[in-house]
Amino acid sequence: ITFARRGVCLSKPHYNALCRHVAPMGSTAKEEMDKFWSKNTRLNRPVSPHVTIYKWSVPMMMSITHRGTGIALSGAISAFAVAALVLPGNYSYYLDLIHSLSVGPYLIGLAKFGIAFPLSYHTYNGIRHLCWDIGKGFKIPDVYRTGYIVLGLSIITSLALVGRGAGT
Amino acid sequence: MAAIVRLSSMCRRGVKPLFYQSPLLSRPVAALQRDHEQQHLPTARIHSSQALHGSDAKAASRHWTAERVLSVVLLAMGPVAYFSPGPVVDYSLAAALTLHGHWGLGQVLTDYVHGETKVKIASAGLFVLSTVTFAGLCYFNYNDVGICKAVALLWSK
């Protein structure tokens, strides 16, 4: 909120109009957060509605999708790793197994899209995040613009990857 | 170390300062109250975070930077894996993917898991998952076709 201004005023004490009374607390932010949660869970208080009542925006949805795709991709990698350790036979065996099911080109294409899209989206949106990390692209119109670019690129890349696989 | 200055600008119309100096608040205040006048003024409480000392103080900041560096490295590995597949890339990919996922899931944990015991259990579970993931990927790289080849084979179907 207004903490930034407070920081500025402390270094320039002659700006009396902007200065306010400040008292440092003896606890860290983490301790305060822990106290908040332990008190409220102890008293069994419900959490106020937030995501269920606030109007959803494209940036909000893209943010949670970034998290969702990240979790999904990580889960898929872990599942693959566990499978490699646990299942008998080798990779080619299981590939042939899937192949022999002859599910049809459309379903294979759909499955590939299902892998390609989360990967593309997470990668492109990840670049968008890195741009924010160096301080670029915070203005709201830019947030929306870069967001739509990420969505567009993700769809195009995923389709291209699926199309490429089908061609070989 | 409290700065004793005027509070007028904080008391804008219609905006109530959140932190009133009140006996109901149980927060410890490190500052010394010297002025009588102060007790009638709303006091903003800030975190001075002096609990962290020495190397701990910058640990979180360094972790943040390391997360971004790893993200860039992982990004660069994409084209490398495509143009020069092989065991070096396979193992590097296994390490980078696992660590990126581990740190990412760690942030998810921090956001949604609260309470000391729950955090400890979840962190332990995450550590086990990441270890098993890395082990499995290395096993696959060693005993099977490897990550790059696996992706190529999968896509050629």
mmCIF file of C-alpha atoms in Angstrom:
data_model
loop_
_atom_site.group_PDB
_atom_site.id
_atom_site.type_symbol
_atom_site.label_atom_id
_atom_site.label_comp_id
_atom_site.label_asym_id
_atom_site.label_seq_id
_atom_site.Cartn_x
_atom_site.Cartn_y
_atom_site.Cartn_z
ATOM 1 C CA ILE A 1 0.000 0.000 0.000
ATOM 2 C CA THR A 2 1.771 3.118 1.190
ATOM 3 C CA PHE A 3 4.872 1.442 2.541
ATOM 4 C CA ALA A 4 7.006 2.533 -0.370
ATOM 5 C CA ARG A 5 6.288 6.155 0.340
ATOM 6 C CA ARG A 6 7.171 5.593 3.953
ATOM 7 C CA GLY A 7 10.532 4.269 2.895
ATOM 8 C CA VAL A 8 11.144 7.299 0.757
ATOM 9 C CA CYS A 9 10.210 9.765 3.470
ATOM 10 C CA LEU A 10 12.517 8.270 6.086
ATOM 11 C CA SER A 11 15.510 9.029 3.950
ATOM 12 C CA LYS A 12 14.324 12.583 3.351
ATOM 13 C CA PRO A 13 13.258 13.867 6.744
ATOM 14 C CA HIS A 14 12.644 17.385 5.518
ATOM 15 C CA TYR A 15 9.594 16.189 3.566
ATOM 16 C CA ASN A 16 7.432 16.585 6.654
ATOM 17 C CA ALA A 17 4.127 16.349 4.850
ATOM 18 C CA LEU A 18 4.848 12.839 3.622
ATOM 19 C CA CYS A 19 6.369 11.472 6.793
ATOM 20 C CA ARG A 20 4.516 9.359 9.276
ATOM 21 C CA HIS A 21 5.126 7.758 12.593
ATOM 22 C CA VAL A 22 6.906 4.435 12.239
ATOM 23 C CA ALA A 23 7.515 1.768 14.859
ATOM 24 C CA PRO A 24 9.563 -1.324 13.957
ATOM 25 C CA MET A 25 8.060 -4.602 15.112
ATOM 26 C CA GLY A 26 10.135 -7.194 16.920
ATOM 27 C CA SER A 27 8.921 -10.059 14.735
ATOM 28 C CA THR A 28 9.615 -11.059 11.164
ATOM 29 C CA ALA A 29 7.001 -11.154 8.427
ATOM 30 C CA LYS A 30 7.170 -14.948 8.431
ATOM 31 C CA GLU A 31 6.501 -15.086 12.164
ATOM 32 C CA GLU A 32 3.540 -12.783 11.757
ATOM 33 C CA MET A 33 2.126 -14.934 8.956
ATOM 34 C CA ASP A 34 2.576 -18.090 11.023
ATOM 35 C CA LYS A 35 0.813 -16.412 13.963
ATOM 36 C CA PHE A 36 -2.050 -15.403 11.687
ATOM 37 C CA TRP A 37 -2.556 -18.928 10.391
ATOM 38 C CA SER A 38 -2.182 -20.691 13.716
ATOM 39 C CA LYS A 39 -4.655 -18.317 15.395
ATOM 40 C CA ASN A 40 -7.252 -18.536 12.676
ATOM 41 C CA THR A 41 -7.058 -22.293 12.222
ATOM 42 C CA ARG A 42 -7.223 -22.729 15.985
ATOM 43 C CA LEU A 43 -10.381 -20.653 16.144
ATOM 44 C CA ASN A 44 -11.699 -22.634 13.153
ATOM 45 C CA ARG A 45 -12.473 -19.500 11.228
ATOM 46 C CA PRO A 46 -13.606 -19.854 7.599
ATOM 47 C CA VAL A 47 -11.589 -18.117 4.906
ATOM 48 C CA SER A 48 -13.425 -15.212 3.297
ATOM 49 C CA PRO A 49 -14.583 -15.920 -0.252
ATOM 50 C CA HIS A 50 -12.055 -14.631 -2.755
ATOM 51 C CA VAL A 51 -11.637 -16.580 -5.999
ATOM 52 C CA THR A 52 -15.314 -17.481 -5.947
ATOM 53 C CA ILE A 53 -16.539 -13.892 -5.848
ATOM 54 C CA TYR A 54 -13.891 -11.766 -7.539
ATOM 55 C CA LYS A 55 -14.323 -11.133 -11.242
ATOM 56 C CA TRP A 56 -11.859 -13.289 -13.173
ATOM 57 C CA SER A 57 -9.557 -11.538 -15.636
ATOM 58 C CA VAL A 58 -7.317 -12.846 -18.407
ATOM 59 C CA PRO A 59 -4.121 -12.137 -16.435
ATOM 60 C CA MET A 60 -5.553 -13.988 -13.428
ATOM 61 C CA MET A 61 -6.487 -16.998 -15.526
ATOM 62 C CA MET A 62 -3.149 -17.046 -17.276
ATOM 63 C CA SER A 63 -1.349 -16.905 -13.973
ATOM 64 C CA ILE A 64 -3.133 -19.872 -12.471
ATOM 65 C CA THR A 65 -2.800 -21.728 -15.787
ATOM 66 C CA HIS A 66 0.946 -21.184 -15.598
ATOM 67 C CA ARG A 67 0.913 -22.789 -12.184
ATOM 68 C CA GLY A 68 -1.423 -25.556 -13.341
ATOM 69 C CA THR A 69 0.660 -26.444 -16.385
ATOM 70 C CA GLY A 70 3.778 -26.392 -14.237
ATOM 71 C CA ILE A 71 2.279 -28.821 -11.750
ATOM 72 C CA ALA A 72 0.936 -31.026 -14.550
ATOM 73 C CA LEU A 73 4.254 -31.117 -16.406
ATOM 74 C CA SER A 74 6.172 -31.846 -13.227
ATOM 75 C CA GLY A 75 3.700 -34.563 -12.342
ATOM 76 C CA ALA A 76 4.052 -36.135 -15.770
ATOM 77 C CA ILE A 77 7.849 -36.158 -15.489
ATOM 78 C CA SER A 78 7.688 -37.706 -12.037
ATOM 79 C CA ALA A 79 5.189 -40.311 -13.222
ATOM 80 C CA PHE A 80 7.482 -41.143 -16.123
ATOM 81 C CA ALA A 81 10.469 -41.455 -13.804
ATOM 82 C CA VAL A 82 8.610 -43.721 -11.368
ATOM 83 C CA ALA A 83 7.354 -45.820 -14.260
ATOM 84 C CA ALA A 84 10.907 -46.207 -15.558
ATOM 85 C CA LEU A 85 11.984 -47.495 -12.151
ATOM 86 C CA VAL A 86 9.027 -49.737 -11.455
ATOM 87 C CA LEU A 87 7.674 -51.158 -14.704
ATOM 88 C CA PRO A 88 9.290 -54.164 -16.379
ATOM 89 C CA GLY A 89 10.390 -53.949 -19.996
ATOM 90 C CA ASN A 90 11.878 -50.996 -21.800
ATOM 91 C CA TYR A 91 10.580 -47.832 -23.443
ATOM 92 C CA SER A 92 10.257 -49.266 -26.960
ATOM 93 C CA TYR A 93 8.131 -52.064 -25.572
ATOM 94 C CA TYR A 94 5.590 -49.636 -24.186
ATOM 95 C CA LEU A 95 5.674 -47.457 -27.288
ATOM 96 C CA ASP A 96 4.857 -50.506 -29.422
ATOM 97 C CA LEU A 97 2.127 -51.396 -26.944
ATOM 98 C CA ILE A 98 0.472 -48.002 -27.396
ATOM 99 C CA HIS A 99 0.973 -48.263 -31.145
ATOM 100 C CA SER A 100 -0.672 -51.653 -31.286
ATOM 101 C CA LEU A 101 -3.796 -50.260 -29.645
ATOM 102 C CA SER A 102 -4.335 -48.451 -32.971
ATOM 103 C CA VAL A 103 -6.296 -45.611 -31.462
ATOM 104 C CA GLY A 104 -6.405 -43.697 -34.715
ATOM 105 C CA PRO A 105 -4.577 -40.601 -35.916
ATOM 106 C CA TYR A 106 -6.944 -38.083 -34.415
ATOM 107 C CA LEU A 107 -6.657 -39.421 -30.923
ATOM 108 C CA ILE A 108 -2.879 -39.590 -31.244
ATOM 109 C CA GLY A 109 -2.897 -36.004 -32.499
ATOM 110 C CA LEU A 110 -5.081 -34.994 -29.596
ATOM 111 C CA ALA A 111 -2.756 -36.695 -27.121
ATOM 112 C CA LYS A 112 0.244 -34.967 -28.663
ATOM 113 C CA PHE A 113 -1.546 -31.640 -28.455
ATOM 114 C CA GLY A 114 -2.298 -32.444 -24.832
ATOM 115 C CA ILE A 115 1.426 -32.740 -24.204
ATOM 116 C CA ALA A 116 2.589 -29.949 -26.514
ATOM 117 C CA PHE A 117 0.179 -27.261 -25.356
ATOM 118 C CA PRO A 118 1.007 -27.275 -21.634
ATOM 119 C CA LEU A 119 4.702 -27.346 -22.490
ATOM 120 C CA SER A 120 4.443 -24.481 -24.996
ATOM 121 C CA TYR A 121 2.213 -22.389 -22.780
ATOM 122 C CA HIS A 122 4.402 -22.837 -19.719
ATOM 123 C CA THR A 123 7.530 -22.031 -21.741
ATOM 124 C CA TYR A 124 6.193 -18.882 -23.400
ATOM 125 C CA ASN A 125 4.491 -17.625 -20.271
ATOM 126 C CA GLY A 126 7.709 -18.441 -18.429
ATOM 127 C CA ILE A 127 9.548 -16.047 -20.736
ATOM 128 C CA ARG A 128 6.840 -13.462 -19.989
ATOM 129 C CA HIS A 129 7.517 -13.993 -16.275
ATOM 130 C CA LEU A 130 11.246 -13.545 -16.805
ATOM 131 C CA CYS A 131 10.532 -10.247 -18.587
ATOM 132 C CA TRP A 132 8.579 -9.129 -15.527
ATOM 133 C CA ASP A 133 11.493 -10.188 -13.363
ATOM 134 C CA ILE A 134 13.768 -7.722 -15.148
ATOM 135 C CA GLY A 135 11.089 -5.093 -14.738
ATOM 136 C CA LYS A 136 9.588 -5.033 -18.203
ATOM 137 C CA GLY A 137 5.967 -5.195 -19.265
ATOM 138 C CA PHE A 138 4.097 -4.235 -16.103
ATOM 139 C CA LYS A 139 1.758 -1.646 -17.602
ATOM 140 C CA ILE A 140 -1.706 -3.129 -17.792
ATOM 141 C CA PRO A 141 -2.088 -2.850 -21.602
ATOM 142 C CA ASP A 142 1.274 -4.600 -21.939
ATOM 143 C CA VAL A 143 0.203 -7.324 -19.526
ATOM 144 C CA TYR A 144 -2.803 -8.060 -21.721
ATOM 145 C CA ARG A 145 -0.880 -7.726 -24.972
ATOM 146 C CA THR A 146 1.941 -10.057 -23.964
ATOM 147 C CA GLY A 147 -0.655 -12.395 -22.515
ATOM 148 C CA TYR A 148 -2.472 -12.711 -25.831
ATOM 149 C CA ILE A 149 0.852 -13.159 -27.624
ATOM 150 C CA VAL A 150 1.704 -16.043 -25.293
ATOM 151 C CA LEU A 151 -1.681 -17.654 -25.913
ATOM 152 C CA GLY A 152 -1.383 -17.259 -29.662
ATOM 153 C CA LEU A 153 2.177 -18.558 -29.817
ATOM 154 C CA SER A 154 1.283 -21.516 -27.615
ATOM 155 C CA ILE A 155 -1.539 -22.606 -29.879
ATOM 156 C CA ILE A 156 0.497 -22.119 -33.039
ATOM 157 C CA THR A 157 3.529 -23.945 -31.659
ATOM 158 C CA SER A 158 1.437 -26.840 -30.365
ATOM 159 C CA LEU A 159 -0.325 -27.243 -33.704
ATOM 160 C CA ALA A 160 3.010 -27.064 -35.503
ATOM 161 C CA LEU A 161 4.506 -29.715 -33.231
ATOM 162 C CA VAL A 162 1.536 -32.011 -33.725
ATOM 163 C CA GLY A 163 1.595 -31.433 -37.470
ATOM 164 C CA ARG A 164 5.325 -32.070 -37.611
ATOM 165 C CA GLY A 165 4.994 -35.382 -35.824
ATOM 166 C CA ALA A 166 2.233 -36.483 -38.135
ATOM 167 C CA GLY A 167 4.358 -35.677 -41.174
ATOM 168 C CA THR A 168 7.341 -37.895 -40.273
ATOM 169 C CA MET B 1 15.115 3.568 16.107
ATOM 170 C CA ALA B 2 11.629 4.967 15.555
ATOM 171 C CA ALA B 3 11.309 8.012 13.372
ATOM 172 C CA ILE B 4 9.200 10.571 15.188
ATOM 173 C CA VAL B 5 7.429 12.538 12.512
ATOM 174 C CA ARG B 6 4.008 13.848 11.608
ATOM 175 C CA LEU B 7 1.276 11.485 10.558
ATOM 176 C CA SER B 8 -1.085 13.921 8.882
ATOM 177 C CA SER B 9 -0.659 12.595 5.373
ATOM 178 C CA MET B 10 -1.567 9.044 6.381
ATOM 179 C CA CYS B 11 -4.956 10.156 7.683
ATOM 180 C CA ARG B 12 -6.530 10.894 4.349
ATOM 181 C CA ARG B 13 -10.233 11.383 4.104
ATOM 182 C CA GLY B 14 -12.148 8.185 4.295
ATOM 183 C CA VAL B 15 -9.040 6.112 4.808
ATOM 184 C CA LYS B 16 -8.482 4.720 8.251
ATOM 185 C CA PRO B 17 -4.929 3.830 9.101
ATOM 186 C CA LEU B 18 -4.801 0.113 9.775
ATOM 187 C CA PHE B 19 -2.441 0.044 12.662
ATOM 188 C CA TYR B 20 -3.656 2.029 15.606
ATOM 189 C CA GLN B 21 -1.520 2.169 18.674
ATOM 190 C CA SER B 22 -3.862 0.305 20.947
ATOM 191 C CA PRO B 23 -3.463 -1.858 24.031
ATOM 192 C CA LEU B 24 -5.526 -4.540 22.243
ATOM 193 C CA LEU B 25 -2.697 -5.250 19.840
ATOM 194 C CA SER B 26 -0.326 -7.792 21.298
ATOM 195 C CA ARG B 27 2.490 -7.156 18.839
ATOM 196 C CA PRO B 28 5.868 -6.429 20.369
ATOM 197 C CA VAL B 29 7.157 -2.988 19.547
ATOM 198 C CA ALA B 30 10.865 -2.531 19.464
ATOM 199 C CA ALA B 31 10.724 1.272 19.496
ATOM 200 C CA LEU B 32 10.948 3.463 22.582
ATOM 201 C CA GLN B 33 7.995 5.808 23.144
ATOM 202 C CA ARG B 34 9.494 9.103 24.116
ATOM 203 C CA ASP B 35 6.846 11.618 23.137
ATOM 204 C CA HIS B 36 3.459 11.945 24.817
ATOM 205 C CA GLU B 37 2.119 13.238 21.554
ATOM 206 C CA GLN B 38 2.913 9.909 19.853
ATOM 207 C CA GLN B 39 0.345 8.013 21.890
ATOM 208 C CA HIS B 40 -2.450 9.940 20.251
ATOM 209 C CA LEU B 41 -1.079 9.435 16.749
ATOM 210 C CA PRO B 42 -1.738 6.265 14.768
ATOM 211 C CA THR B 43 1.439 4.249 14.539
ATOM 212 C CA ALA B 44 2.442 2.290 11.516
ATOM 213 C CA ARG B 45 4.186 -0.894 12.441
ATOM 214 C CA ILE B 46 6.830 -2.125 10.087
ATOM 215 C CA HIS B 47 9.031 -5.187 9.963
ATOM 216 C CA SER B 48 12.641 -4.544 10.743
ATOM 217 C CA SER B 49 13.459 -8.219 10.215
ATOM 218 C CA GLN B 50 16.458 -8.257 12.453
ATOM 219 C CA ALA B 51 15.919 -11.942 13.152
ATOM 220 C CA LEU B 52 18.026 -12.839 10.120
ATOM 221 C CA HIS B 53 21.738 -12.487 10.548
ATOM 222 C CA GLY B 54 24.780 -12.912 8.381
ATOM 223 C CA SER B 55 24.411 -15.389 5.561
ATOM 224 C CA ASP B 56 20.734 -16.082 6.294
ATOM 225 C CA ALA B 57 19.785 -12.529 5.462
ATOM 226 C CA LYS B 58 20.313 -12.934 1.737
ATOM 227 C CA ALA B 59 19.353 -16.596 1.426
ATOM 228 C CA ALA B 60 15.849 -16.002 0.083
ATOM 229 C CA SER B 61 17.047 -13.385 -2.354
ATOM 230 C CA ARG B 62 19.769 -15.683 -3.666
ATOM 231 C CA HIS B 63 17.234 -18.510 -4.022
ATOM 232 C CA TRP B 64 15.026 -16.251 -6.113
ATOM 233 C CA THR B 65 17.926 -15.378 -8.394
ATOM 234 C CA ALA B 66 18.965 -19.029 -8.693
ATOM 235 C CA GLU B 67 15.419 -19.937 -9.724
ATOM 236 C CA ARG B 68 15.543 -17.404 -12.565
ATOM 237 C CA VAL B 69 19.029 -18.477 -13.672
ATOM 238 C CA LEU B 70 17.899 -22.106 -13.799
ATOM 239 C CA SER B 71 14.834 -21.120 -15.833
ATOM 240 C CA VAL B 72 17.029 -19.435 -18.428
ATOM 241 C CA VAL B 73 19.387 -22.433 -18.499
ATOM 242 C CA LEU B 74 16.462 -24.791 -19.001
ATOM 243 C CA LEU B 75 15.148 -22.575 -21.785
ATOM 244 C CA ALA B 76 18.512 -22.752 -23.559
ATOM 245 C CA MET B 77 18.547 -26.537 -23.222
ATOM 246 C CA GLY B 78 15.550 -26.870 -25.511
ATOM 247 C CA PRO B 79 17.329 -26.048 -28.762
ATOM 248 C CA VAL B 80 20.484 -27.817 -27.555
ATOM 249 C CA ALA B 81 18.496 -31.007 -26.948
ATOM 250 C CA TYR B 82 16.914 -30.683 -30.373
ATOM 251 C CA PHE B 83 20.100 -30.051 -32.334
ATOM 252 C CA SER B 84 22.637 -32.093 -30.317
ATOM 253 C CA PRO B 85 20.894 -34.934 -28.524
ATOM 254 C CA GLY B 86 23.058 -37.274 -26.480
ATOM 255 C CA PRO B 87 23.955 -38.477 -22.975
ATOM 256 C CA VAL B 88 25.398 -35.165 -21.752
ATOM 257 C CA VAL B 89 22.198 -33.344 -22.666
ATOM 258 C CA ASP B 90 20.121 -36.220 -21.289
ATOM 259 C CA TYR B 91 21.641 -36.002 -17.829
ATOM 260 C CA SER B 92 21.730 -32.190 -17.839
ATOM 261 C CA LEU B 93 18.082 -32.149 -18.791
ATOM 262 C CA ALA B 94 17.269 -34.640 -16.040
ATOM 263 C CA ALA B 95 18.977 -32.421 -13.467
ATOM 264 C CA ALA B 96 17.574 -29.107 -14.718
ATOM 265 C CA LEU B 97 14.026 -30.395 -15.136
ATOM 266 C CA THR B 98 13.962 -32.019 -11.720
ATOM 267 C CA LEU B 99 15.395 -28.991 -9.935
ATOM 268 C CA HIS B 100 13.133 -26.520 -11.757
ATOM 269 C CA GLY B 101 10.134 -28.665 -10.852
ATOM 270 C CA HIS B 102 11.335 -29.060 -7.272
ATOM 271 C CA TRP B 103 11.701 -25.327 -6.757
ATOM 272 C CA GLY B 104 8.454 -24.590 -8.557
ATOM 273 C CA LEU B 105 6.475 -27.039 -6.444
ATOM 274 C CA GLY B 106 8.248 -25.581 -3.425
ATOM 275 C CA GLN B 107 6.686 -22.196 -4.197
ATOM 276 C CA VAL B 108 3.266 -23.811 -4.559
ATOM 277 C CA LEU B 109 3.796 -25.400 -1.172
ATOM 278 C CA THR B 110 4.763 -22.083 0.411
ATOM 279 C CA ASP B 111 1.643 -20.480 -0.974
ATOM 280 C CA TYR B 112 -0.918 -23.058 0.041
ATOM 281 C CA VAL B 113 0.448 -25.043 2.989
ATOM 282 C CA HIS B 114 0.365 -23.349 6.377
ATOM 283 C CA GLY B 115 1.340 -24.455 9.835
ATOM 284 C CA GLU B 116 4.764 -25.634 10.923
ATOM 285 C CA THR B 117 4.024 -29.399 11.006
ATOM 286 C CA LYS B 118 2.142 -29.422 7.697
ATOM 287 C CA VAL B 119 4.931 -27.493 6.017
ATOM 288 C CA LYS B 120 7.526 -29.942 7.324
ATOM 289 C CA ILE B 121 5.574 -32.986 6.129
ATOM 290 C CA ALA B 122 4.872 -31.475 2.718
ATOM 291 C CA SER B 123 8.494 -30.410 2.272
ATOM 292 C CA ALA B 124 9.700 -33.892 3.148
ATOM 293 C CA GLY B 125 7.238 -35.400 0.682
ATOM 294 C CA LEU B 126 8.386 -33.030 -2.035
ATOM 295 C CA PHE B 127 12.008 -33.871 -1.350
ATOM 296 C CA VAL B 128 11.281 -37.592 -1.686
ATOM 297 C CA LEU B 129 9.354 -36.997 -4.915
ATOM 298 C CA SER B 130 12.127 -34.948 -6.467
ATOM 299 C CA THR B 131 14.786 -37.451 -5.433
ATOM 300 C CA VAL B 132 12.820 -40.357 -6.892
ATOM 301 C CA THR B 133 12.171 -38.336 -10.056
ATOM 302 C CA PHE B 134 15.839 -37.577 -10.559
ATOM 303 C CA ALA B 135 16.774 -41.190 -9.819
ATOM 304 C CA GLY B 136 14.199 -42.464 -12.287
ATOM 305 C CA LEU B 137 15.318 -40.126 -15.044
ATOM 306 C CA CYS B 138 18.980 -41.068 -14.533
ATOM 307 C CA TYR B 139 18.026 -44.740 -14.536
ATOM 308 C CA PHE B 140 16.176 -44.187 -17.798
ATOM 309 C CA ASN B 141 19.129 -42.341 -19.280
ATOM 310 C CA TYR B 142 21.500 -45.123 -18.271
ATOM 311 C CA ASN B 143 19.467 -48.244 -18.964
ATOM 312 C CA ASP B 144 17.158 -47.118 -21.728
ATOM 313 C CA VAL B 145 17.190 -44.811 -24.750
ATOM 314 C CA GLY B 146 17.553 -41.544 -22.813
ATOM 315 C CA ILE B 147 15.320 -38.459 -22.658
ATOM 316 C CA CYS B 148 16.139 -36.906 -26.056
ATOM 317 C CA LYS B 149 15.679 -40.156 -27.936
ATOM 318 C CA ALA B 150 12.516 -40.928 -25.969
ATOM 319 C CA VAL B 151 10.911 -37.656 -27.048
ATOM 320 C CA ALA B 152 11.964 -38.199 -30.653
ATOM 321 C CA LEU B 153 10.540 -41.727 -30.668
ATOM 322 C CA LEU B 154 7.322 -40.653 -29.016
ATOM 323 C CA TRP B 155 6.778 -37.905 -31.545
ATOM 324 C CA SER B 156 7.542 -40.031 -34.572
ATOM 325 C CA LYS B 157 4.640 -42.323 -33.779
#
